[in-house]
mmCIF file of C-alpha atoms in Angstrom:
data_model
loop_
_atom_site.group_PDB
_atom_site.id
_atom_site.type_symbol
_atom_site.label_atom_id
_atom_site.label_comp_id
_atom_site.label_asym_id
_atom_site.label_seq_id
_atom_site.Cartn_x
_atom_site.Cartn_y
_atom_site.Cartn_z
ATOM 1 C CA UNK V 210 0.000 0.000 0.000
ATOM 2 C CA UNK V 211 1.306 3.435 -0.938
ATOM 3 C CA UNK V 212 1.320 6.204 1.682
ATOM 4 C CA UNK V 213 1.142 9.954 1.088
ATOM 5 C CA UNK V 214 2.147 12.455 3.748
ATOM 6 C CA UNK V 215 3.265 16.080 3.957
ATOM 7 C CA UNK V 216 5.689 17.445 6.563
ATOM 8 C CA UNK V 217 3.719 20.697 6.357
ATOM 9 C CA UNK V 218 1.299 19.206 8.881
ATOM 10 C CA UNK V 219 3.652 20.460 11.617
ATOM 11 C CA UNK V 220 2.796 24.084 10.747
ATOM 12 C CA UNK V 221 -0.503 23.589 12.589
ATOM 13 C CA UNK V 222 0.815 23.583 16.139
ATOM 14 C CA UNK V 223 -0.127 25.285 19.365
ATOM 15 C CA UNK V 224 -3.123 26.837 20.978
ATOM 16 C CA UNK V 225 -5.664 25.651 23.509
ATOM 17 C CA UNK V 226 -9.065 24.035 23.155
ATOM 18 C CA UNK V 227 -12.260 24.144 25.171
ATOM 19 C CA UNK V 228 -12.817 20.475 26.019
ATOM 20 C CA UNK V 229 -15.916 19.503 27.994
ATOM 21 C CA UNK V 230 -15.984 22.910 29.647
ATOM 22 C CA UNK V 231 -12.256 23.217 30.416
ATOM 23 C CA UNK V 232 -9.561 25.138 28.538
ATOM 24 C CA UNK V 233 -6.748 22.612 27.952
ATOM 25 C CA UNK V 234 -3.771 22.067 25.607
ATOM 26 C CA UNK V 235 -4.862 20.557 22.299
ATOM 27 C CA UNK V 236 -5.087 16.774 22.127
ATOM 28 C CA UNK V 237 -4.571 17.068 18.351
ATOM 29 C CA UNK V 238 -0.809 17.664 18.075
ATOM 30 C CA UNK V 239 2.019 17.213 15.537
ATOM 31 C CA UNK V 240 3.406 14.181 17.393
ATOM 32 C CA UNK V 241 0.359 12.218 16.240
ATOM 33 C CA UNK V 242 1.554 12.229 12.632
ATOM 34 C CA UNK V 243 5.155 11.593 13.659
ATOM 35 C CA UNK V 244 4.263 8.369 15.481
ATOM 36 C CA UNK V 245 2.112 7.169 12.573
ATOM 37 C CA UNK V 246 4.855 7.949 10.049
ATOM 38 C CA UNK V 247 7.385 5.997 12.076
ATOM 39 C CA UNK V 248 5.059 2.990 12.315
ATOM 40 C CA UNK V 249 4.126 2.814 8.632
ATOM 41 C CA UNK V 250 7.784 3.104 7.632
ATOM 42 C CA UNK V 251 8.682 0.297 10.031
ATOM 43 C CA UNK V 252 5.923 -1.737 8.374
ATOM 44 C CA UNK V 253 7.774 -1.293 5.053
ATOM 45 C CA UNK V 254 5.237 0.984 3.371
ATOM 46 C CA UNK V 255 6.387 3.454 0.719
ATOM 47 C CA UNK V 256 5.849 7.105 1.727
ATOM 48 C CA UNK V 257 5.592 9.937 -0.816
ATOM 49 C CA UNK V 258 4.769 13.636 -0.662
ATOM 50 C CA UNK V 259 1.485 14.835 -2.215
ATOM 51 C CA UNK V 260 0.856 16.085 -5.710
ATOM 52 C CA UNK V 261 -0.072 19.753 -6.176
ATOM 53 C CA UNK V 262 -3.782 20.567 -6.461
ATOM 54 C CA UNK V 263 -5.257 24.046 -6.798
ATOM 55 C CA UNK V 264 -7.894 25.733 -4.659
ATOM 56 C CA UNK V 265 -10.531 24.776 -7.212
ATOM 57 C CA UNK V 266 -10.063 21.143 -6.158
ATOM 58 C CA UNK V 267 -11.797 22.052 -2.885
ATOM 59 C CA UNK V 268 -14.903 23.653 -4.373
ATOM 60 C CA UNK V 269 -16.737 20.427 -5.191
ATOM 61 C CA UNK V 270 -16.947 19.831 -1.431
ATOM 62 C CA UNK V 271 -16.563 23.230 0.282
ATOM 63 C CA UNK V 272 -18.109 26.658 -0.174
ATOM 64 C CA UNK V 273 -15.630 28.992 -1.862
ATOM 65 C CA UNK V 274 -16.257 31.750 0.683
ATOM 66 C CA UNK V 275 -15.532 29.331 3.531
ATOM 67 C CA UNK V 276 -12.266 28.285 1.860
ATOM 68 C CA UNK V 277 -11.271 31.931 1.512
ATOM 69 C CA UNK V 278 -12.042 32.515 5.199
ATOM 70 C CA UNK V 279 -9.748 29.645 6.218
ATOM 71 C CA UNK V 280 -7.030 30.835 3.858
ATOM 72 C CA UNK V 281 -7.009 34.397 5.234
ATOM 73 C CA UNK V 282 -8.311 34.057 8.807
ATOM 74 C CA UNK V 283 -5.048 34.356 10.691
ATOM 75 C CA UNK V 284 -3.858 37.243 8.524
ATOM 76 C CA UNK V 285 -7.108 39.049 9.369
ATOM 77 C CA UNK V 286 -6.491 38.258 13.040
ATOM 78 C CA UNK V 287 -3.013 39.757 12.905
ATOM 79 C CA UNK V 288 -4.325 42.787 11.012
ATOM 80 C CA UNK V 289 -6.388 43.817 14.041
ATOM 81 C CA UNK V 290 -3.344 43.529 16.289
ATOM 82 C CA UNK V 291 -3.921 40.029 17.665
ATOM 83 C CA UNK V 292 -1.284 37.341 18.062
ATOM 84 C CA UNK V 293 -1.267 33.605 18.751
ATOM 85 C CA UNK V 294 -4.176 31.246 18.331
ATOM 86 C CA UNK V 295 -7.787 32.068 17.440
ATOM 87 C CA UNK V 296 -10.950 30.689 19.060
ATOM 88 C CA UNK V 297 -14.504 31.946 18.436
ATOM 89 C CA UNK V 298 -16.455 33.551 21.261
ATOM 90 C CA UNK V 299 -19.981 33.587 19.827
ATOM 91 C CA UNK V 300 -22.121 31.447 17.533
ATOM 92 C CA UNK V 301 -25.412 31.980 15.600
ATOM 93 C CA UNK V 302 -27.504 29.814 17.943
ATOM 94 C CA UNK V 303 -31.293 29.429 17.958
ATOM 95 C CA UNK V 304 -33.044 32.772 17.696
ATOM 96 C CA UNK V 305 -30.071 34.478 16.022
ATOM 97 C CA UNK V 306 -29.579 35.283 12.354
ATOM 98 C CA UNK V 307 -27.669 32.782 10.244
ATOM 99 C CA UNK V 308 -28.171 34.476 6.879
ATOM 100 C CA UNK V 309 -25.595 37.239 7.307
ATOM 101 C CA UNK V 310 -21.799 36.874 7.383
ATOM 102 C CA UNK V 311 -20.261 39.504 9.683
ATOM 103 C CA UNK V 312 -17.479 41.616 8.205
ATOM 104 C CA UNK V 313 -15.239 41.373 11.276
ATOM 105 C CA UNK V 314 -12.974 38.393 11.924
ATOM 106 C CA UNK V 315 -14.450 37.609 15.366
ATOM 107 C CA UNK V 316 -17.946 37.327 13.924
ATOM 108 C CA UNK V 317 -16.692 35.325 10.958
ATOM 109 C CA UNK V 318 -15.059 32.795 13.288
ATOM 110 C CA UNK V 319 -18.347 32.187 15.078
ATOM 111 C CA UNK V 320 -20.231 32.047 11.773
ATOM 112 C CA UNK V 321 -18.032 29.306 10.312
ATOM 113 C CA UNK V 322 -17.014 27.392 13.469
ATOM 114 C CA UNK V 323 -19.271 25.093 15.454
ATOM 115 C CA UNK V 324 -17.080 24.693 18.534
ATOM 116 C CA UNK V 325 -14.369 26.422 20.545
ATOM 117 C CA UNK V 326 -12.081 23.409 20.409
ATOM 118 C CA UNK V 327 -10.416 24.026 17.055
ATOM 119 C CA UNK V 328 -7.836 26.820 17.241
ATOM 120 C CA UNK V 329 -6.474 28.499 14.137
ATOM 121 C CA UNK V 330 -2.782 29.424 14.241
ATOM 122 C CA UNK V 331 -0.563 31.071 11.651
ATOM 123 C CA UNK V 332 0.287 27.776 9.911
ATOM 124 C CA UNK V 333 -3.182 26.198 10.033
ATOM 125 C CA UNK V 334 -4.153 26.921 6.444
ATOM 126 C CA UNK V 335 -0.898 25.590 4.976
ATOM 127 C CA UNK V 336 -1.206 22.393 7.039
ATOM 128 C CA UNK V 337 -4.888 21.865 6.257
ATOM 129 C CA UNK V 338 -4.403 22.445 2.529
ATOM 130 C CA UNK V 339 -1.444 20.032 2.526
ATOM 131 C CA UNK V 340 -3.622 17.417 4.255
ATOM 132 C CA UNK V 341 -6.300 17.915 1.600
ATOM 133 C CA UNK V 342 -3.688 17.425 -1.122
ATOM 134 C CA UNK V 343 -2.622 14.186 0.571
ATOM 135 C CA UNK V 344 -6.186 12.885 0.408
ATOM 136 C CA UNK V 345 -6.573 13.976 -3.215
ATOM 137 C CA UNK V 346 -3.263 12.322 -4.128
ATOM 138 C CA UNK V 347 -4.296 9.012 -2.545
ATOM 139 C CA UNK V 348 -7.616 9.190 -4.404
ATOM 140 C CA UNK V 349 -5.794 9.935 -7.665
ATOM 141 C CA UNK V 350 -3.554 6.893 -7.177
ATOM 142 C CA UNK V 351 -6.570 4.652 -6.669
ATOM 143 C CA UNK V 352 -8.374 6.216 -9.642
ATOM 144 C CA UNK V 353 -5.274 5.400 -11.720
ATOM 145 C CA UNK V 354 -5.324 1.714 -10.744
ATOM 146 C CA UNK V 355 -3.809 1.277 -7.274
ATOM 147 C CA UNK V 356 -5.925 -1.103 -5.213
ATOM 148 C CA UNK V 357 -5.375 0.881 -2.018
ATOM 149 C CA UNK V 358 -3.642 3.973 -0.665
ATOM 150 C CA UNK V 359 -3.313 5.670 2.702
ATOM 151 C CA UNK V 360 -3.405 9.443 3.195
ATOM 152 C CA UNK V 361 -1.656 10.336 6.448
ATOM 153 C CA UNK V 362 -3.612 13.551 6.903
ATOM 154 C CA UNK V 363 -3.138 16.020 9.698
ATOM 155 C CA UNK V 364 -5.123 17.982 10.681
ATOM 156 C CA UNK V 365 -7.997 15.509 10.313
ATOM 157 C CA UNK V 366 -11.126 16.353 8.350
ATOM 158 C CA UNK V 367 -14.358 14.448 8.931
ATOM 159 C CA UNK V 368 -15.983 17.085 11.177
ATOM 160 C CA UNK V 369 -15.532 19.838 8.553
ATOM 161 C CA UNK V 370 -18.765 20.469 6.663
ATOM 162 C CA UNK V 371 -19.592 22.274 3.446
ATOM 163 C CA UNK V 372 -19.003 25.622 5.162
ATOM 164 C CA UNK V 373 -18.132 24.808 8.780
ATOM 165 C CA UNK V 374 -15.051 23.821 10.760
ATOM 166 C CA UNK V 375 -14.652 22.205 14.176
ATOM 167 C CA UNK V 376 -13.561 19.034 15.915
ATOM 168 C CA UNK V 377 -9.909 19.734 14.973
ATOM 169 C CA UNK V 378 -11.002 19.694 11.294
ATOM 170 C CA UNK V 379 -10.828 22.451 8.673
ATOM 171 C CA UNK V 380 -11.120 20.756 5.251
ATOM 172 C CA UNK V 381 -12.903 17.435 4.852
ATOM 173 C CA UNK V 382 -10.168 15.188 3.496
ATOM 174 C CA UNK V 383 -12.347 12.062 3.159
ATOM 175 C CA UNK V 384 -15.071 13.962 1.316
ATOM 176 C CA UNK V 385 -12.469 15.449 -1.025
ATOM 177 C CA UNK V 386 -11.160 11.954 -1.759
ATOM 178 C CA UNK V 387 -14.673 10.676 -2.452
ATOM 179 C CA UNK V 388 -15.475 13.611 -4.721
ATOM 180 C CA UNK V 389 -12.220 13.155 -6.632
ATOM 181 C CA UNK V 390 -13.034 9.490 -7.215
ATOM 182 C CA UNK V 391 -16.454 10.504 -8.536
ATOM 183 C CA UNK V 392 -14.868 13.008 -10.911
ATOM 184 C CA UNK V 393 -12.375 10.385 -12.086
ATOM 185 C CA UNK V 394 -15.040 7.929 -13.213
ATOM 186 C CA UNK V 395 -16.398 6.112 -10.151
ATOM 187 C CA UNK V 396 -20.196 6.215 -10.483
ATOM 188 C CA UNK V 397 -20.714 5.352 -6.818
ATOM 189 C CA UNK V 398 -18.412 5.861 -3.843
ATOM 190 C CA UNK V 399 -18.937 4.768 -0.239
ATOM 191 C CA UNK V 400 -17.435 6.558 2.751
ATOM 192 C CA UNK V 401 -17.095 4.379 5.851
ATOM 193 C CA UNK V 402 -16.213 6.303 9.010
ATOM 194 C CA UNK V 403 -14.781 4.219 11.860
ATOM 195 C CA UNK V 404 -13.624 7.130 14.022
ATOM 196 C CA UNK V 405 -14.976 7.220 17.593
ATOM 197 C CA UNK V 406 -16.689 10.533 16.864
ATOM 198 C CA UNK V 407 -19.450 10.917 14.295
ATOM 199 C CA UNK V 408 -18.316 12.354 10.955
ATOM 200 C CA UNK V 409 -20.893 15.130 10.976
ATOM 201 C CA UNK V 410 -19.108 17.101 8.273
ATOM 202 C CA UNK V 411 -19.069 14.214 5.803
ATOM 203 C CA UNK V 412 -22.751 13.592 6.479
ATOM 204 C CA UNK V 413 -23.510 17.283 5.869
ATOM 205 C CA UNK V 414 -21.640 17.371 2.564
ATOM 206 C CA UNK V 415 -23.330 14.316 1.034
ATOM 207 C CA UNK V 416 -26.727 14.567 2.821
ATOM 208 C CA UNK V 417 -28.729 15.138 -0.367
ATOM 209 C CA UNK V 418 -26.674 12.984 -2.743
ATOM 210 C CA UNK V 419 -27.331 9.441 -3.921
ATOM 211 C CA UNK V 420 -23.937 8.890 -5.550
ATOM 212 C CA UNK V 421 -21.975 8.860 -2.269
ATOM 213 C CA UNK V 422 -23.034 6.579 0.576
ATOM 214 C CA UNK V 423 -22.048 7.708 4.089
ATOM 215 C CA UNK V 424 -21.829 5.056 6.830
ATOM 216 C CA UNK V 425 -20.544 5.841 10.332
ATOM 217 C CA UNK V 426 -19.901 3.829 13.507
ATOM 218 C CA UNK V 427 -19.339 6.081 16.523
ATOM 219 C CA UNK V 428 -20.013 6.896 20.149
ATOM 220 C CA UNK V 429 -23.614 7.848 20.761
ATOM 221 C CA UNK V 430 -24.257 11.588 20.418
ATOM 222 C CA UNK V 431 -26.392 11.330 23.565
ATOM 223 C CA UNK V 432 -23.128 11.701 25.501
ATOM 224 C CA UNK V 433 -20.317 12.023 22.900
ATOM 225 C CA UNK V 434 -19.029 14.807 20.654
ATOM 226 C CA UNK V 435 -20.320 16.270 18.335
ATOM 227 C CA UNK V 436 -23.601 15.708 20.257
ATOM 228 C CA UNK V 437 -26.039 17.095 17.695
ATOM 229 C CA UNK V 438 -25.677 14.660 14.778
ATOM 230 C CA UNK V 439 -25.096 10.929 14.434
ATOM 231 C CA UNK V 440 -28.413 9.420 15.488
ATOM 232 C CA UNK V 441 -29.671 6.260 13.794
ATOM 233 C CA UNK V 442 -32.750 7.992 12.342
ATOM 234 C CA UNK V 443 -30.621 10.343 10.203
ATOM 235 C CA UNK V 444 -30.917 8.842 6.720
ATOM 236 C CA UNK V 445 -30.335 11.661 4.231
ATOM 237 C CA UNK V 446 -32.788 13.923 2.423
ATOM 238 C CA UNK V 447 -34.083 14.531 -1.081
ATOM 239 C CA UNK V 448 -32.144 12.469 -3.606
ATOM 240 C CA UNK V 449 -29.916 11.337 -0.744
ATOM 241 C CA UNK V 450 -32.650 9.832 1.404
ATOM 242 C CA UNK V 451 -31.559 6.341 2.457
ATOM 243 C CA UNK V 452 -27.902 6.951 1.589
ATOM 244 C CA UNK V 453 -26.773 7.827 5.126
ATOM 245 C CA UNK V 454 -26.437 5.109 7.783
ATOM 246 C CA UNK V 455 -25.427 5.780 11.394
ATOM 247 C CA UNK V 456 -24.519 3.162 13.991
ATOM 248 C CA UNK V 457 -24.264 4.972 17.354
ATOM 249 C CA UNK V 458 -22.770 2.825 20.119
ATOM 250 C CA UNK V 459 -22.610 3.300 23.902
ATOM 251 C CA UNK V 460 -19.595 4.166 26.022
ATOM 252 C CA UNK V 461 -17.635 1.045 26.919
ATOM 253 C CA UNK V 462 -18.392 -0.747 23.625
ATOM 254 C CA UNK V 463 -16.232 -3.892 23.344
ATOM 255 C CA UNK V 464 -14.806 -5.532 20.247
ATOM 256 C CA UNK V 465 -17.650 -8.073 20.202
ATOM 257 C CA UNK V 466 -20.230 -5.274 20.123
ATOM 258 C CA UNK V 467 -18.228 -3.183 17.700
ATOM 259 C CA UNK V 468 -17.617 -6.132 15.391
ATOM 260 C CA UNK V 469 -21.336 -6.823 15.101
ATOM 261 C CA UNK V 470 -22.018 -3.184 14.201
ATOM 262 C CA UNK V 471 -19.138 -3.244 11.726
ATOM 263 C CA UNK V 472 -20.716 -6.246 10.004
ATOM 264 C CA UNK V 473 -23.955 -4.262 9.607
ATOM 265 C CA UNK V 474 -22.055 -1.269 8.271
ATOM 266 C CA UNK V 475 -20.174 -3.401 5.750
ATOM 267 C CA UNK V 476 -23.445 -5.001 4.655
ATOM 268 C CA UNK V 477 -24.813 -1.514 3.944
ATOM 269 C CA UNK V 478 -21.731 -0.705 1.866
ATOM 270 C CA UNK V 479 -21.998 -3.978 -0.065
ATOM 271 C CA UNK V 480 -25.703 -3.416 -0.836
ATOM 272 C CA UNK V 481 -24.853 0.034 -2.241
ATOM 273 C CA UNK V 482 -22.480 -1.573 -4.751
ATOM 274 C CA UNK V 483 -19.808 1.149 -4.875
ATOM 275 C CA UNK V 484 -16.947 1.347 -7.332
ATOM 276 C CA UNK V 485 -14.587 2.517 -4.584
ATOM 277 C CA UNK V 486 -14.406 2.920 -0.818
ATOM 278 C CA UNK V 487 -13.058 5.769 1.322
ATOM 279 C CA UNK V 488 -12.336 4.870 4.954
ATOM 280 C CA UNK V 489 -12.237 7.673 7.504
ATOM 281 C CA UNK V 490 -9.670 5.940 9.682
ATOM 282 C CA UNK V 491 -9.913 7.114 13.260
ATOM 283 C CA UNK V 492 -8.347 4.786 15.822
ATOM 284 C CA UNK V 493 -9.660 6.671 18.856
ATOM 285 C CA UNK V 494 -11.821 3.603 19.446
ATOM 286 C CA UNK V 495 -8.742 2.286 21.294
ATOM 287 C CA UNK V 496 -9.235 1.581 24.994
ATOM 288 C CA UNK V 497 -6.387 3.920 25.951
ATOM 289 C CA UNK V 498 -7.641 6.983 24.056
ATOM 290 C CA UNK V 499 -7.858 9.996 26.394
ATOM 291 C CA UNK V 500 -10.980 11.603 24.875
ATOM 292 C CA UNK V 501 -12.956 8.522 23.831
ATOM 293 C CA UNK V 502 -14.652 5.630 25.622
ATOM 294 C CA UNK V 503 -14.654 2.406 23.579
ATOM 295 C CA UNK V 504 -12.676 -0.665 24.619
ATOM 296 C CA UNK V 505 -10.914 -1.910 21.479
ATOM 297 C CA UNK V 506 -7.482 -3.399 22.116
ATOM 298 C CA UNK V 507 -4.432 -3.329 19.833
ATOM 299 C CA UNK V 508 -5.106 -6.812 18.452
ATOM 300 C CA UNK V 509 -8.506 -5.707 17.149
ATOM 301 C CA UNK V 510 -7.213 -3.194 14.609
ATOM 302 C CA UNK V 511 -5.689 -5.796 12.239
ATOM 303 C CA UNK V 512 -9.014 -7.662 12.463
ATOM 304 C CA UNK V 513 -10.782 -4.485 11.381
ATOM 305 C CA UNK V 514 -8.417 -4.147 8.429
ATOM 306 C CA UNK V 515 -9.058 -7.738 7.349
ATOM 307 C CA UNK V 516 -12.792 -7.157 7.544
ATOM 308 C CA UNK V 517 -12.539 -4.042 5.352
ATOM 309 C CA UNK V 518 -10.489 -5.980 2.804
ATOM 310 C CA UNK V 519 -13.310 -8.496 2.376
ATOM 311 C CA UNK V 520 -15.286 -5.866 0.450
ATOM 312 C CA UNK V 521 -12.724 -6.302 -2.366
ATOM 313 C CA UNK V 522 -12.980 -2.630 -3.320
ATOM 314 C CA UNK V 523 -10.376 -0.090 -4.405
ATOM 315 C CA UNK V 524 -9.859 1.701 -1.088
ATOM 316 C CA UNK V 525 -8.542 5.056 0.085
ATOM 317 C CA UNK V 526 -7.719 5.287 3.794
ATOM 318 C CA UNK V 527 -7.779 8.827 5.183
ATOM 319 C CA UNK V 528 -6.415 9.498 8.666
ATOM 320 C CA UNK V 529 -8.814 11.001 11.182
ATOM 321 C CA UNK V 530 -8.591 10.790 14.991
ATOM 322 C CA UNK V 531 -6.624 8.863 17.574
ATOM 323 C CA UNK V 532 -5.132 10.636 20.576
ATOM 324 C CA UNK V 533 -3.328 7.943 22.576
ATOM 325 C CA UNK V 534 -0.261 9.317 20.860
ATOM 326 C CA UNK V 535 2.360 6.696 21.697
ATOM 327 C CA UNK V 536 0.056 3.822 20.650
ATOM 328 C CA UNK V 537 -1.432 5.620 17.671
ATOM 329 C CA UNK V 538 1.061 4.536 15.018
ATOM 330 C CA UNK V 539 0.894 0.849 15.901
ATOM 331 C CA UNK V 540 -2.902 0.882 15.789
ATOM 332 C CA UNK V 541 -2.991 2.604 12.400
ATOM 333 C CA UNK V 542 -0.347 0.265 11.005
ATOM 334 C CA UNK V 543 -2.359 -2.642 12.376
ATOM 335 C CA UNK V 544 -5.387 -1.683 10.287
ATOM 336 C CA UNK V 545 -3.312 -1.185 7.132
ATOM 337 C CA UNK V 546 -1.357 -4.439 7.565
ATOM 338 C CA UNK V 547 -4.552 -6.336 8.315
ATOM 339 C CA UNK V 548 -6.103 -4.901 5.159
ATOM 340 C CA UNK V 549 -3.134 -5.912 3.007
ATOM 341 C CA UNK V 550 -3.116 -9.400 4.529
ATOM 342 C CA UNK V 551 -6.830 -9.830 3.926
ATOM 343 C CA UNK V 552 -6.833 -8.912 0.240
#
């Protein structure tokens, strides 16, 4: 399996996040990618830097105005005399207007963000755009005939919607990969999200589309971030009705419980009959993850990879979460090695 990764990920570094009511150092840190890179290299996988894609490659997934906000946000912040990291301080909640974009940077942050846990620093845009190019490169490889590829993306992406950012995510790397596969000739693409947290952004982007199936296994939004999407009754709308499937699971979910839900998710993918698969690969389902609450052990990740391989589909893996930093690389490599062994 080929791997694509950009060292520019390290430009997104620093800041604090509001986590469950407390201001704490960010769990999403550059060391995450470093541990994964070390593990995949030790597994003998070939690592390349991404191809160049222009801003227009983002517009099939993201609003152009939102992209421009991300590209210029920190420069606007500095222009009003601010330094360091940016967090929003107000949001257009119920009873407030959502049809008007404020001209000031503080209002724009609240307009486009949906949490105060995703700081923007001076290098955020460069890192996020590099991560998007990694995902697009992996999708291009698969479109050109590779059976599988892994995009080691950081920052992650599955919480980023059509015109929203949050959950450590700015651009939706998995959605960009799926869209690129569609544009390169795949009539149907499935996105399977195995991150602990619901991929609300991916669901938002493809909510009204029948050409991209979105399937997610995750901690129940009754108690787990992002709280307000990810329920089992969310099935899509319009042309996309029936093309979203959510499998919310309780805190403490074991491999036996998770495996049964994974079987149901894979059945949904198989019934859809896609030409290609995109896997939002979060390994924060691990028992040692500091911000998650499932009970998967290290030996379960190769089993997951083998199960994914049984679909026999061209597959793009896109890195999402996983915050038990020192164990992260081994768990990711376990999925990829299990997948290769199961083909």
